[in-house]
Coordinates of C-alpha atoms in Angstrom, one line a residue:
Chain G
X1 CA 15.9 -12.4 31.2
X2 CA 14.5 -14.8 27.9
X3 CA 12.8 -17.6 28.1
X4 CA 14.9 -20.7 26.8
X5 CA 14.0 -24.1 26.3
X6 CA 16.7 -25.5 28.3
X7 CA 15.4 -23.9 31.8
X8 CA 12.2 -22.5 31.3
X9 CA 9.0 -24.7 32.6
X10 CA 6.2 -23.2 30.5
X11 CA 2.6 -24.1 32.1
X12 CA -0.5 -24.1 29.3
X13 CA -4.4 -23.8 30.4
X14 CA -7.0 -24.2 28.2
X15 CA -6.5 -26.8 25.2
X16 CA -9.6 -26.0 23.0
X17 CA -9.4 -25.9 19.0
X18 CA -6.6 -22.9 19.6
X19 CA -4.8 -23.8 22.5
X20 CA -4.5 -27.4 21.5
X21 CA -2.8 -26.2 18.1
X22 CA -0.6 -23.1 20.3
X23 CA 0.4 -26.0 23.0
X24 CA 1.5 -28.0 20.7
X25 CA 3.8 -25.4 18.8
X26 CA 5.6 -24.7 22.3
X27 CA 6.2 -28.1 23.0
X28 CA 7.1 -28.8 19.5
X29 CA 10.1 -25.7 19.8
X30 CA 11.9 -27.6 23.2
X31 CA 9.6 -26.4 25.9
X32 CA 8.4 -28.8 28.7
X33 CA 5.1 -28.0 29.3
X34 CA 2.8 -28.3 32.3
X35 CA -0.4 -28.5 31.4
X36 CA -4.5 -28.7 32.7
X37 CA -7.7 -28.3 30.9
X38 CA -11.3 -29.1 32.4
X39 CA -11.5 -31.7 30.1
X40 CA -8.6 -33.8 31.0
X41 CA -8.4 -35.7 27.4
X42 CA -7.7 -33.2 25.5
X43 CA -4.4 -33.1 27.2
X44 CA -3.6 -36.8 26.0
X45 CA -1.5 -35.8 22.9
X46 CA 0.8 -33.6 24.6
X47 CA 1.0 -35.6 27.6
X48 CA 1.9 -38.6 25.3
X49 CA 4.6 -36.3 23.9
X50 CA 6.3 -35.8 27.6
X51 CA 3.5 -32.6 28.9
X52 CA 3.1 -33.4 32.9
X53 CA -0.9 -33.2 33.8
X54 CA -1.5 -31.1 36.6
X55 CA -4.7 -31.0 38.7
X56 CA -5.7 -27.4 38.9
X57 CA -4.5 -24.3 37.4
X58 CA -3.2 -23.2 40.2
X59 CA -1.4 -26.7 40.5
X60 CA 0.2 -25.3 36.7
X61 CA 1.1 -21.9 37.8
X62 CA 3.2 -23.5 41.2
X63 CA 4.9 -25.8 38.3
X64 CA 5.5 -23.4 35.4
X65 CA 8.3 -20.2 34.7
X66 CA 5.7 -18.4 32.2
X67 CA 2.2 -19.3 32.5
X68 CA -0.3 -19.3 29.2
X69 CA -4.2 -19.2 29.3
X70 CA -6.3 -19.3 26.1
X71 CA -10.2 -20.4 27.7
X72 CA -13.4 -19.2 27.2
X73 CA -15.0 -16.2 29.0
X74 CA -14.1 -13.6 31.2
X75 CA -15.8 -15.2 34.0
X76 CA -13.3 -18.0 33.3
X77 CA -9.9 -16.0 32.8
X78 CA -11.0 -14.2 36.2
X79 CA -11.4 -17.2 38.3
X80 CA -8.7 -19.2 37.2
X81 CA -6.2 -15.9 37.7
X82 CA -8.0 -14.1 40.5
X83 CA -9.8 -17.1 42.5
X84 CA -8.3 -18.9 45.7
X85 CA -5.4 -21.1 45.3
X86 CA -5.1 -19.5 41.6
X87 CA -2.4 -18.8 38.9
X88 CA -1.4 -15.3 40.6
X89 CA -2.1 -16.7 44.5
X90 CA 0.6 -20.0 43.8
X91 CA 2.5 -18.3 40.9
X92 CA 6.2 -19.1 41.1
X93 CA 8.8 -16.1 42.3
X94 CA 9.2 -13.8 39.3
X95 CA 7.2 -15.7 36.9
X96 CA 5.3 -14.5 33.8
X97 CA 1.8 -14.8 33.5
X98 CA -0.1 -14.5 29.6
X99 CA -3.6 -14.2 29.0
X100 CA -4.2 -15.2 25.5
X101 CA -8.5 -15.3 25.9
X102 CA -10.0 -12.7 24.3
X103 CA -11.1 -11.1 27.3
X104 CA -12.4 -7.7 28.8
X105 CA -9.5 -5.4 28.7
X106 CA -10.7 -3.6 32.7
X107 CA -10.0 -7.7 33.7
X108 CA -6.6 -7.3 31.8
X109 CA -5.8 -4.4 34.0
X110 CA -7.1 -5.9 37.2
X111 CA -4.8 -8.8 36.8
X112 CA -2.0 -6.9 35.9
X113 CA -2.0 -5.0 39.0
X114 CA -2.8 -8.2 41.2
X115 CA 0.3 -10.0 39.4
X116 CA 2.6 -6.4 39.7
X117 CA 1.8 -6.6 43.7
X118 CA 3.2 -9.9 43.7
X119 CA 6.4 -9.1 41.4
X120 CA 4.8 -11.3 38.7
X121 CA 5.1 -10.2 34.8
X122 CA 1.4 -10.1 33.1
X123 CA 0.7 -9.9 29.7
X124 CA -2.8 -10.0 27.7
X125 CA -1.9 -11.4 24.5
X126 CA -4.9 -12.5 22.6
X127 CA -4.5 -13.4 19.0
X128 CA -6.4 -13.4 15.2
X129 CA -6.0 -16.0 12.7
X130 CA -8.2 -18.4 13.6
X131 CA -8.3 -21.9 13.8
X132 CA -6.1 -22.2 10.4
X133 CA -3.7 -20.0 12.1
X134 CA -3.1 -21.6 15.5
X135 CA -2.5 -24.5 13.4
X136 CA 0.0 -23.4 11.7
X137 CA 1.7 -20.9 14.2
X138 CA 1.1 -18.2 12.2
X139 CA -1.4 -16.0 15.0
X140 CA -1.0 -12.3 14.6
X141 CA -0.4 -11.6 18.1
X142 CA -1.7 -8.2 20.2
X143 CA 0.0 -7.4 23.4
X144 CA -0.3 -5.4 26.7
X145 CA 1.9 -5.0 29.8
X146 CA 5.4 -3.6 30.4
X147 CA 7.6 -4.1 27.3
X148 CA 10.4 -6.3 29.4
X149 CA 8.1 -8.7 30.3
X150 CA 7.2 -8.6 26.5
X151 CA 10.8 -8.9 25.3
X152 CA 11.1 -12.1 27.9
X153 CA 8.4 -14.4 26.5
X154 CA 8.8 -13.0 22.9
X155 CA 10.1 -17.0 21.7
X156 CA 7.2 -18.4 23.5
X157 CA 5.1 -15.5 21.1
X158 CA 7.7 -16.4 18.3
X159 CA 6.8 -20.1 18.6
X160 CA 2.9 -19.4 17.9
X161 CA 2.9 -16.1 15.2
X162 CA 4.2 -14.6 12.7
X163 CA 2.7 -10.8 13.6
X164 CA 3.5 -10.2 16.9
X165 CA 2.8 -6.3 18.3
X166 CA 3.5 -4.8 21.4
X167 CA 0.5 -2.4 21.9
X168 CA 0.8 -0.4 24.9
X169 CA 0.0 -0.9 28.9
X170 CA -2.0 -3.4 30.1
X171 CA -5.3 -3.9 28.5
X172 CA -4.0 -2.7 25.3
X173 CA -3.7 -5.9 23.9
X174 CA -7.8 -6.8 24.5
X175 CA -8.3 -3.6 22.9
X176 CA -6.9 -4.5 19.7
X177 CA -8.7 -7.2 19.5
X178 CA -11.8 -5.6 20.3
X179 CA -10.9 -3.5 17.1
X180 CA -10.4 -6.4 14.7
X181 CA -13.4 -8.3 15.7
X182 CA -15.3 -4.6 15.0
X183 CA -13.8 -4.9 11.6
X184 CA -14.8 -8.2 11.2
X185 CA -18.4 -7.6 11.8
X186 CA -18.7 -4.9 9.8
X187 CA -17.2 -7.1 6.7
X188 CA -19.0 -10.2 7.4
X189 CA -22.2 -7.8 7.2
X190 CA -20.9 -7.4 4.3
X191 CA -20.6 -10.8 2.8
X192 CA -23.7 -11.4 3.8
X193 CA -25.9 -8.4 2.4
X194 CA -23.9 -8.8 -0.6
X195 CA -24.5 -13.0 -1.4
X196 CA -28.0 -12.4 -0.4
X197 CA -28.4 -10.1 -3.0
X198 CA -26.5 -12.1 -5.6
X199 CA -28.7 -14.8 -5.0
X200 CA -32.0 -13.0 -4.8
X201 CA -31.7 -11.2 -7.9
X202 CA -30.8 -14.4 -9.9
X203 CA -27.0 -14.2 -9.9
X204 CA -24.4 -17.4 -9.7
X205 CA -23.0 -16.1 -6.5
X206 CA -19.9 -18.0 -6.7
X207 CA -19.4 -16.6 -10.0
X208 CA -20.0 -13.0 -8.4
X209 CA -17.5 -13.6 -5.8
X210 CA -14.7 -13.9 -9.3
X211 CA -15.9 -10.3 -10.3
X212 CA -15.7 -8.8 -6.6
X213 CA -13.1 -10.8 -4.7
X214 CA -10.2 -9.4 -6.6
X215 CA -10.8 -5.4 -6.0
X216 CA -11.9 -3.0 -3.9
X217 CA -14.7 -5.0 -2.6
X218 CA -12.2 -8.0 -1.7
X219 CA -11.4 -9.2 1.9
X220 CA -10.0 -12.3 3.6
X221 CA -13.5 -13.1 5.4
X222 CA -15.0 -12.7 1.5
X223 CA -12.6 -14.8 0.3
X224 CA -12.1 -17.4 2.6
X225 CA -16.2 -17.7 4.4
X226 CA -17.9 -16.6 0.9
X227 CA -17.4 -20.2 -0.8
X228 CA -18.9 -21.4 2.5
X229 CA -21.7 -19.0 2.8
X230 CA -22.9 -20.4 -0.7
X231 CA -22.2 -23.9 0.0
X232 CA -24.6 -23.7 3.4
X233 CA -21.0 -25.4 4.7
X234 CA -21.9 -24.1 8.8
X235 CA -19.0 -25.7 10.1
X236 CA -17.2 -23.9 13.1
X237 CA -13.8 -22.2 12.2
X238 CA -15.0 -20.0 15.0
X239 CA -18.2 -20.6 17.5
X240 CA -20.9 -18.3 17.0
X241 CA -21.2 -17.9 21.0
X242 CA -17.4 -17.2 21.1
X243 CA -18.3 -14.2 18.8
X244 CA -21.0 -13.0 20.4
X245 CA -19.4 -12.6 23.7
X246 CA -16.3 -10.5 22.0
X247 CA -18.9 -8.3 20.1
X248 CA -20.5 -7.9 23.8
X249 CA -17.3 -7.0 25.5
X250 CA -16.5 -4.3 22.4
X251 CA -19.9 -3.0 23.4
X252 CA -19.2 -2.5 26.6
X253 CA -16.3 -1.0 26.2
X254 CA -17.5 1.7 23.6
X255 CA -20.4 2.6 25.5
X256 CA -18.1 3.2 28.2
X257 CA -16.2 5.8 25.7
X258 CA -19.1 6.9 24.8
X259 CA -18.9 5.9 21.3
X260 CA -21.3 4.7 19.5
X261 CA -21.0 1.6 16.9
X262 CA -23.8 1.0 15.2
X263 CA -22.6 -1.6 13.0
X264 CA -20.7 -3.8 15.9
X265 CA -24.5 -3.0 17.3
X266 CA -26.0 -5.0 14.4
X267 CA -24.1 -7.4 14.0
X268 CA -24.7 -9.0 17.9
X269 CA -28.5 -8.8 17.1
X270 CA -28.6 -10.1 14.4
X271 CA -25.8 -13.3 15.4
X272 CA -28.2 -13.3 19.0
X273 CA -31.3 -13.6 16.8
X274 CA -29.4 -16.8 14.8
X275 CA -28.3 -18.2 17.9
X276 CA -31.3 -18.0 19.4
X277 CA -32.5 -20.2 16.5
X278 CA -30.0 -23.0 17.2
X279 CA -27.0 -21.2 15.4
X280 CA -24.8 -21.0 18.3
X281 CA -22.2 -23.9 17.7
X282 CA -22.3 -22.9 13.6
X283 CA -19.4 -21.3 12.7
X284 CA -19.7 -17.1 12.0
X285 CA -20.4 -17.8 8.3
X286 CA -23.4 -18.7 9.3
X287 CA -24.6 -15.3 9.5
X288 CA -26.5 -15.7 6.0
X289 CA -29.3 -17.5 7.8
X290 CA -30.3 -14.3 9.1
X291 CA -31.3 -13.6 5.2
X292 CA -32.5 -16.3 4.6
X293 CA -35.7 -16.3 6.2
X294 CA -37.0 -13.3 4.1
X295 CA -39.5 -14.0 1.6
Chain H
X1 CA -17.0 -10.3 -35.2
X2 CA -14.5 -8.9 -33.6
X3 CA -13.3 -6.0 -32.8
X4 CA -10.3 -4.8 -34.7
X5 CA -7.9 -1.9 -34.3
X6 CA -7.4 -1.4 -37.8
X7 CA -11.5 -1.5 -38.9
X8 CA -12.9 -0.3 -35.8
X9 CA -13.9 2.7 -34.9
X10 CA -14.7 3.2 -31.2
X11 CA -16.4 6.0 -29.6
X12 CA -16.4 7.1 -26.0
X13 CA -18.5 9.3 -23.8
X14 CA -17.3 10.3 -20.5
X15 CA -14.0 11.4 -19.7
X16 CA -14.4 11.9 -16.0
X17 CA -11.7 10.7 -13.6
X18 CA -12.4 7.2 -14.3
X19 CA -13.3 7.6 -18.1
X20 CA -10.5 9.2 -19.5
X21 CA -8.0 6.8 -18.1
X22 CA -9.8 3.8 -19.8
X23 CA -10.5 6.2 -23.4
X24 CA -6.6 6.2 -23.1
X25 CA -5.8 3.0 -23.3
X26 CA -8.1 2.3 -25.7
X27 CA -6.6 4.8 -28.0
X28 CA -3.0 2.9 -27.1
X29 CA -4.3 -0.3 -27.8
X30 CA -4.0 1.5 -31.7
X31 CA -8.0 1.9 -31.8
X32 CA -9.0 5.6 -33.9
X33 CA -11.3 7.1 -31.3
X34 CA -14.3 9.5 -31.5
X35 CA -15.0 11.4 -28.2
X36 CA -17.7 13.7 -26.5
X37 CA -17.7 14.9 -23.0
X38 CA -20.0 17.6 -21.3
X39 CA -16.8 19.4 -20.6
X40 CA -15.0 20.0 -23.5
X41 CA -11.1 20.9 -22.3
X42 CA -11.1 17.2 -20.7
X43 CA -11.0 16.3 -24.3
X44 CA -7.7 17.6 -25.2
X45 CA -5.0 15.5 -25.0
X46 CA -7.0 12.6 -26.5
X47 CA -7.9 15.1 -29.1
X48 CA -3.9 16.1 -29.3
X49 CA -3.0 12.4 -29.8
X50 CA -5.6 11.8 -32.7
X51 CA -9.4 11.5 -31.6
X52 CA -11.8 13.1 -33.5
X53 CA -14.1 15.3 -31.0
X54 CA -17.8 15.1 -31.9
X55 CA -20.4 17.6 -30.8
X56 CA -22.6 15.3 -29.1
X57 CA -23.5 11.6 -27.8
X58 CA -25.2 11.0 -31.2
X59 CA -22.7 12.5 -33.5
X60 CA -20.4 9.9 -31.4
X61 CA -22.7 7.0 -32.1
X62 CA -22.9 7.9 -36.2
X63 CA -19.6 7.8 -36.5
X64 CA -18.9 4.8 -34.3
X65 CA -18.8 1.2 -34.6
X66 CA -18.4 0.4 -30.8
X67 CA -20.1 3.4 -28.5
X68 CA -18.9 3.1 -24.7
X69 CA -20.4 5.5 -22.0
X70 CA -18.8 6.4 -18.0
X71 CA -21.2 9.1 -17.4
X72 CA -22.4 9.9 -13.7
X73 CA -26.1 9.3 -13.0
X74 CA -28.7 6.7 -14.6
X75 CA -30.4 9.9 -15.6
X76 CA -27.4 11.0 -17.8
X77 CA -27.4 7.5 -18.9
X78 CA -30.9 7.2 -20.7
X79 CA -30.9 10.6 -22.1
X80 CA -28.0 10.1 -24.0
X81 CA -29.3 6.7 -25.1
X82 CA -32.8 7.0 -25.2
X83 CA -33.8 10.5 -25.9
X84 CA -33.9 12.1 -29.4
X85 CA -30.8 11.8 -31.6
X86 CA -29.3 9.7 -28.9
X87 CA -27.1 6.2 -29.2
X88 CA -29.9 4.2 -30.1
X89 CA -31.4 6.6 -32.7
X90 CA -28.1 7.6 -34.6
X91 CA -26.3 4.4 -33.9
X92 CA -24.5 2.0 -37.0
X93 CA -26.0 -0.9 -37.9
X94 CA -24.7 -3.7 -36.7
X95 CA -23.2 -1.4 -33.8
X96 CA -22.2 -2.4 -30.4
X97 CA -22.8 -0.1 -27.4
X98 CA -21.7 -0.9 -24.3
X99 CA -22.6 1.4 -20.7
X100 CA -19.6 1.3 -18.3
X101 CA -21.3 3.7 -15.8
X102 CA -23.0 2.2 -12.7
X103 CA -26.3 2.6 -13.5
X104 CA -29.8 0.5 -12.7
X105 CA -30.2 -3.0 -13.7
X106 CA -34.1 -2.3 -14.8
X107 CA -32.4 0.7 -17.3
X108 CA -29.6 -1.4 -18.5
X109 CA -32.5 -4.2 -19.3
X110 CA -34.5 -1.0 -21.2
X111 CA -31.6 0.1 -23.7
X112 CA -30.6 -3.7 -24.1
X113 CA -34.4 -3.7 -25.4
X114 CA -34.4 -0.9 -27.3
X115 CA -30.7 -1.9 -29.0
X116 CA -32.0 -5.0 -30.2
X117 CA -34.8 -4.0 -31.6
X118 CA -32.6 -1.8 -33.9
X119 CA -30.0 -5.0 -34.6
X120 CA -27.3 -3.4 -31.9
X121 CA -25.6 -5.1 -29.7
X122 CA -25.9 -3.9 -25.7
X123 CA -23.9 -4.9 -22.8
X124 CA -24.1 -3.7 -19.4
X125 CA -20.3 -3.7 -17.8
X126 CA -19.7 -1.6 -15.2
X127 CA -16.2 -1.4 -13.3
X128 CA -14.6 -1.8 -10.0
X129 CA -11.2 -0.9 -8.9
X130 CA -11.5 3.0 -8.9
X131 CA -9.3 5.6 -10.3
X132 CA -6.1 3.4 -9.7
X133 CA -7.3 0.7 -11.4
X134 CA -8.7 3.1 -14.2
X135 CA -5.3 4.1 -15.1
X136 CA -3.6 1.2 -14.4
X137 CA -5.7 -1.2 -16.9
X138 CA -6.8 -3.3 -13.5
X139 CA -10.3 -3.1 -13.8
X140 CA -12.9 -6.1 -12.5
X141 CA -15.2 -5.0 -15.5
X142 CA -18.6 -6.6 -15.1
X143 CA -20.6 -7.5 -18.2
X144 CA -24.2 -8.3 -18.8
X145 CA -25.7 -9.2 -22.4
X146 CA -25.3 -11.7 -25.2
X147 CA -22.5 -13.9 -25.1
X148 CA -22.0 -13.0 -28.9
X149 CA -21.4 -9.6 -28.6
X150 CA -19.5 -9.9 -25.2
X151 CA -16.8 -11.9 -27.2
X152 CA -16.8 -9.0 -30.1
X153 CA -15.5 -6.4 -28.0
X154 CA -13.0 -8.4 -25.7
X155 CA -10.2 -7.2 -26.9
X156 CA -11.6 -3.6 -26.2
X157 CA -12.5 -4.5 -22.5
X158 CA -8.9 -6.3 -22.1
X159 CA -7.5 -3.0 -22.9
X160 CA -9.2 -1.4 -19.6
X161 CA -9.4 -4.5 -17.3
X162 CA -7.6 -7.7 -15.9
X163 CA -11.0 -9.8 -14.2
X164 CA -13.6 -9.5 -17.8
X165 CA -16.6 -11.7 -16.2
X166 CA -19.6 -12.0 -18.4
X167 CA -22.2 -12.6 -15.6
X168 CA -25.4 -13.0 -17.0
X169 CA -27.9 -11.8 -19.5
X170 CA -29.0 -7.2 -19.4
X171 CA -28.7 -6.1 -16.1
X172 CA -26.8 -8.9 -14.6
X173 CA -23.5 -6.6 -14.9
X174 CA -25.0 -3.9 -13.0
X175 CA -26.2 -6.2 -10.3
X176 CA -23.0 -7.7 -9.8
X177 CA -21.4 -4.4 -9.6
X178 CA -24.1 -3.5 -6.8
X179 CA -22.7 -6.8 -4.9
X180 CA -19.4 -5.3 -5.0
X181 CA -20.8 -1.9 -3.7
X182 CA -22.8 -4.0 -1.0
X183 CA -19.5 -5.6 0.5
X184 CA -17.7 -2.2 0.2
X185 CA -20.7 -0.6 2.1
X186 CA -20.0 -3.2 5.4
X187 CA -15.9 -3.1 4.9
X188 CA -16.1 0.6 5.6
X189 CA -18.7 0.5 8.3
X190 CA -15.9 -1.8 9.5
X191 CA -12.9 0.3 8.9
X192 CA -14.3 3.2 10.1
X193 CA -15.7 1.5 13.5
X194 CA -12.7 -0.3 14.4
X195 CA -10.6 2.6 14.1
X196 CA -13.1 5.2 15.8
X197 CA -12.6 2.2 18.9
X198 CA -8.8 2.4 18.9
X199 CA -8.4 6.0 19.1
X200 CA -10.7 6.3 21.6
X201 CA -9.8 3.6 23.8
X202 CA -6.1 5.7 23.2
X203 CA -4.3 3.0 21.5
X204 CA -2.3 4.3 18.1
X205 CA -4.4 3.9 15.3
X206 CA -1.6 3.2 12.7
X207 CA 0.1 0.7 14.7
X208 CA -3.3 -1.4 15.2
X209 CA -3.8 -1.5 11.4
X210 CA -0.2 -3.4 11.4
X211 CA -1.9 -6.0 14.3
X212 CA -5.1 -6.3 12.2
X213 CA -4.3 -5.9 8.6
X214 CA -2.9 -9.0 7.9
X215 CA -5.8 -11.8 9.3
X216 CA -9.3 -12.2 9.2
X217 CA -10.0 -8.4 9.6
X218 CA -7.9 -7.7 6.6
X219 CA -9.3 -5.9 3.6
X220 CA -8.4 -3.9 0.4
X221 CA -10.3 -0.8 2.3
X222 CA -8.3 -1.2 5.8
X223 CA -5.5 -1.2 3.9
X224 CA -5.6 1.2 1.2
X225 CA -7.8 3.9 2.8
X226 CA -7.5 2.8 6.8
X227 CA -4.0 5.2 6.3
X228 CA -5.8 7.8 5.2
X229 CA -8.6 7.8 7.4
X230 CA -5.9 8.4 10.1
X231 CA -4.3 10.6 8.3
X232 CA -7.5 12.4 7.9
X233 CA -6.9 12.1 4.5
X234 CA -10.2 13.0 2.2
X235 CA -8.8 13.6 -1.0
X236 CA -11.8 12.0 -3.8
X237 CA -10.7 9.0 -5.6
X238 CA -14.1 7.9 -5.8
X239 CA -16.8 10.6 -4.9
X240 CA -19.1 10.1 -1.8
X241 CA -21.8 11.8 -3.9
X242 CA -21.6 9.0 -6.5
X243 CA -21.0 6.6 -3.8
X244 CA -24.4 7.2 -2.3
X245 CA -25.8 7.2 -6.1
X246 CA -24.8 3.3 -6.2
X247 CA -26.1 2.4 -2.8
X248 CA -29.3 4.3 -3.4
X249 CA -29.8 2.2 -6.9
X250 CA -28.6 -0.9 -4.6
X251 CA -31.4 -0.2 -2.0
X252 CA -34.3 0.2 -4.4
X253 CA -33.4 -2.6 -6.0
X254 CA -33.2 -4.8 -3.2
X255 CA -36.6 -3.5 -1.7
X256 CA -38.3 -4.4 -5.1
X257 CA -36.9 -8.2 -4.5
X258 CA -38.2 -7.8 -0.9
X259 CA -35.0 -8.2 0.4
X260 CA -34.1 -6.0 3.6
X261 CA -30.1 -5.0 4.2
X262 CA -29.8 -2.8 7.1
X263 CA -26.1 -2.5 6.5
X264 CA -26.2 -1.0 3.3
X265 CA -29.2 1.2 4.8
X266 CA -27.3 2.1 7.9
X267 CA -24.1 3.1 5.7
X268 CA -26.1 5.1 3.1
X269 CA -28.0 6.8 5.9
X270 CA -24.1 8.1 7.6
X271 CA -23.0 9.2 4.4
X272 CA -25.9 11.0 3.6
X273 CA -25.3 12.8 7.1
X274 CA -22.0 13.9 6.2
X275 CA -22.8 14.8 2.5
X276 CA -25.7 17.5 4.3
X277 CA -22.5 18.6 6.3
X278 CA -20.5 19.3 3.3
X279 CA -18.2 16.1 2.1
X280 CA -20.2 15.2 -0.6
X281 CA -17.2 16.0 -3.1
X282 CA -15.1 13.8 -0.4
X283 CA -13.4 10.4 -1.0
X284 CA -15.5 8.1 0.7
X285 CA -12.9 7.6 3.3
X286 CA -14.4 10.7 5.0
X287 CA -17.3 8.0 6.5
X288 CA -14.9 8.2 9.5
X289 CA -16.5 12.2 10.3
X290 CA -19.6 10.3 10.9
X291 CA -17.9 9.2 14.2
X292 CA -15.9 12.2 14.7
X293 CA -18.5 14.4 16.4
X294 CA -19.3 11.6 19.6
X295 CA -18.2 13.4 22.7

């Protein structure tokens, strides 16, 4: 059975600078939406636009057919799913629950098996692309859980991404995202070791960025947070913190393979030592300050 | 001036992988060539279509108006300028010599000195874009110099390269190319990370790279040599031996500016493991052995 516009109740939690933007695009395809958020005005737009407020997420789930989450932390995704009166305790009869948080993929698992025991679908479905591409629904998409309760929500997927990959069982989805964020560190690293030497040893860095940008060398973070390295422009596409707890979860995770990163390793210490310095509600780009400071 | 295929006479000194690509186009571009290489067979088919061969990088430079070098180390590179009957001592007047190897800023700086103390033009312009680019005439070719003799010998570098960025007085090419070998240094710590993660967390590598390769974590490395890596795939298009040549110029040159990059250290220091283990003559996609041997 598909989702379809005409029947199916879809219930959104979590309406920060992604959800608001993903919300909106499921709304915007026919859906009527259920929403809650802990700050309740962020839901104004979409309630404006016909969204019913609800007071709990557990209030959403007892509302909703397929039930979306895209909040913060783990500790987060885990109370709201797992806590009394929660999204799997008043979930509706057959209904299909989708983490969309970047979250720890053990919690994936965990959920799925709570939501299996009740005859619930589960998905973990977090996304890349940023804020740019929750805005304009074009999220590349990683999935876990059982490929029918995939192939059921797949419009609801359809309506937020263009790249949308079923990766294996549940907790498969986290892990890909666990590997794109390790890529990312390693290439904002980088960015940054490269600028910082363009800059130190008297180069115009923007005009470096023309040389290198275009070959081997070239990559969307270079392209796209370069310029706003140079420019000191800090503003958040993506929270500092928000990074720093995915790198942590990566960690984790490795360490439990017992494999070693010591790039992803890096990274954290050196985004902790920034945020520790007031960086945490900069953007990622602002990993340049960590240069800076040497004489 | 400028050069001119029917008045100038360009010599070239190198034919490796990279160098005998670029020696051939300039010979298509209609340009009569005059050509040394340490290995003399690698000669032959330029030799077959019309260059002269010359017995050695001084008999190159008497006979040349425009002398260009791809040779391996900055060792090669200053005795076959600097030392006795070199470029500089048997060079044309009014010559222009021009060192497409990656070599060091502070020697590029030395034979820009010693050219123009004889009237010759000098330009540092190393390349990016690898044996691909080489033979495809897609080079990011990255110049250092006078602005006068950069413009003389365009129509030579537009024969070998699409992105021709003068970036800055001697040395400023070969610090610009060390930029572009800094980012590459962090995209494959990246690469290599991120996919050591996903097949050890059991996902399938090659099916991640579709989820990841097209958003923030997209580069021309995960792309191009992410396949291969999984494919275990080692083949050389560009050497890890001269790969940790560039990064160990890269690294000195930062510590002089008193600039600390633990990336490019931490990258240098894995492929130096692996190059004691026996891949030095590896593409520099074999970083991912590095992480092979974690139990």
């Amino acid at each position: 059975m598909t989702v379809n516009k005409d029947k199916t109740e879809v219930g959104f939690i979590g309406l920060g600078i992604m959800g608001l933007s993903m919300a909106g695009h499921i709304q915007a395809a026919g859906y009527k939406l259920h929403v809650y958020n802990r700050t309740k005005a962020k839901a104004d737009e979409l309630v404006a636009k016909g969204a019913t407020w609800q007071d709990s997420p557990g209030d959403v789930a007892a509302a909703s057919d397929v039930v979306i989450t895209m909040v913060g932390y783990p500790k987060d995704v885990e109370d709201i799913y797992l806590g009394k009166d929660g999204i799997v305790d008043r979930a509706k009869p057959g209904a299909c629950l989708i983490d969309m948080t970047t979250s720890e993929p053990t919690l994936a698992i965990k959920i799925y098996d709570a939501a299996k025991a009740k005859g619930l679908g589960s998905l973990d479905a977090p996304v890349s692309g940023g804020d740019v591409g929750a805005r304009e629904a074009r999220l590349s998409i990683m999935v876990g859980g059982d490929e029918a309760d995939f192939n059921s929500v797949m419009p609801l997927f359809e309506a937020m991404g263009t790249n949308i990959q079923l990766q294996g069982k549940a907790g498969a989805g986290q892990h890909t995202k666990m590997c794109n964020q390790i890529v990312v560190a390693g290439n904002m690293l980088g960015c940054v070791e490269a600028l910082s030497y363009a800059i130190k040893s008297g180069l115009d860095p923007s005009h470096v960025l023309e040389s290198v940008g275009t070959g081997a060398a070239s990559s969307f973070l270079l392209n796209n947070l370069g310029p706003k390295m140079i420019a000191r422009d800090f503003a958040p596409g993506f929270f500092i913190h928000h990074y720093i707890k995915d790198m942590s979860i990566a960690e984790s995770e490795a360490d439990a393979m017992g494999l070693d990163l010591p790039a992803l390793k890096l990274t954290k210490g050196l985004y902790e030592k920034i945020a520790a310095a007031g960086a945490r509600e900069d953007g990622t780009q602002a990993l340049i300050k960590a240069y800076e400071d040497q004489s």
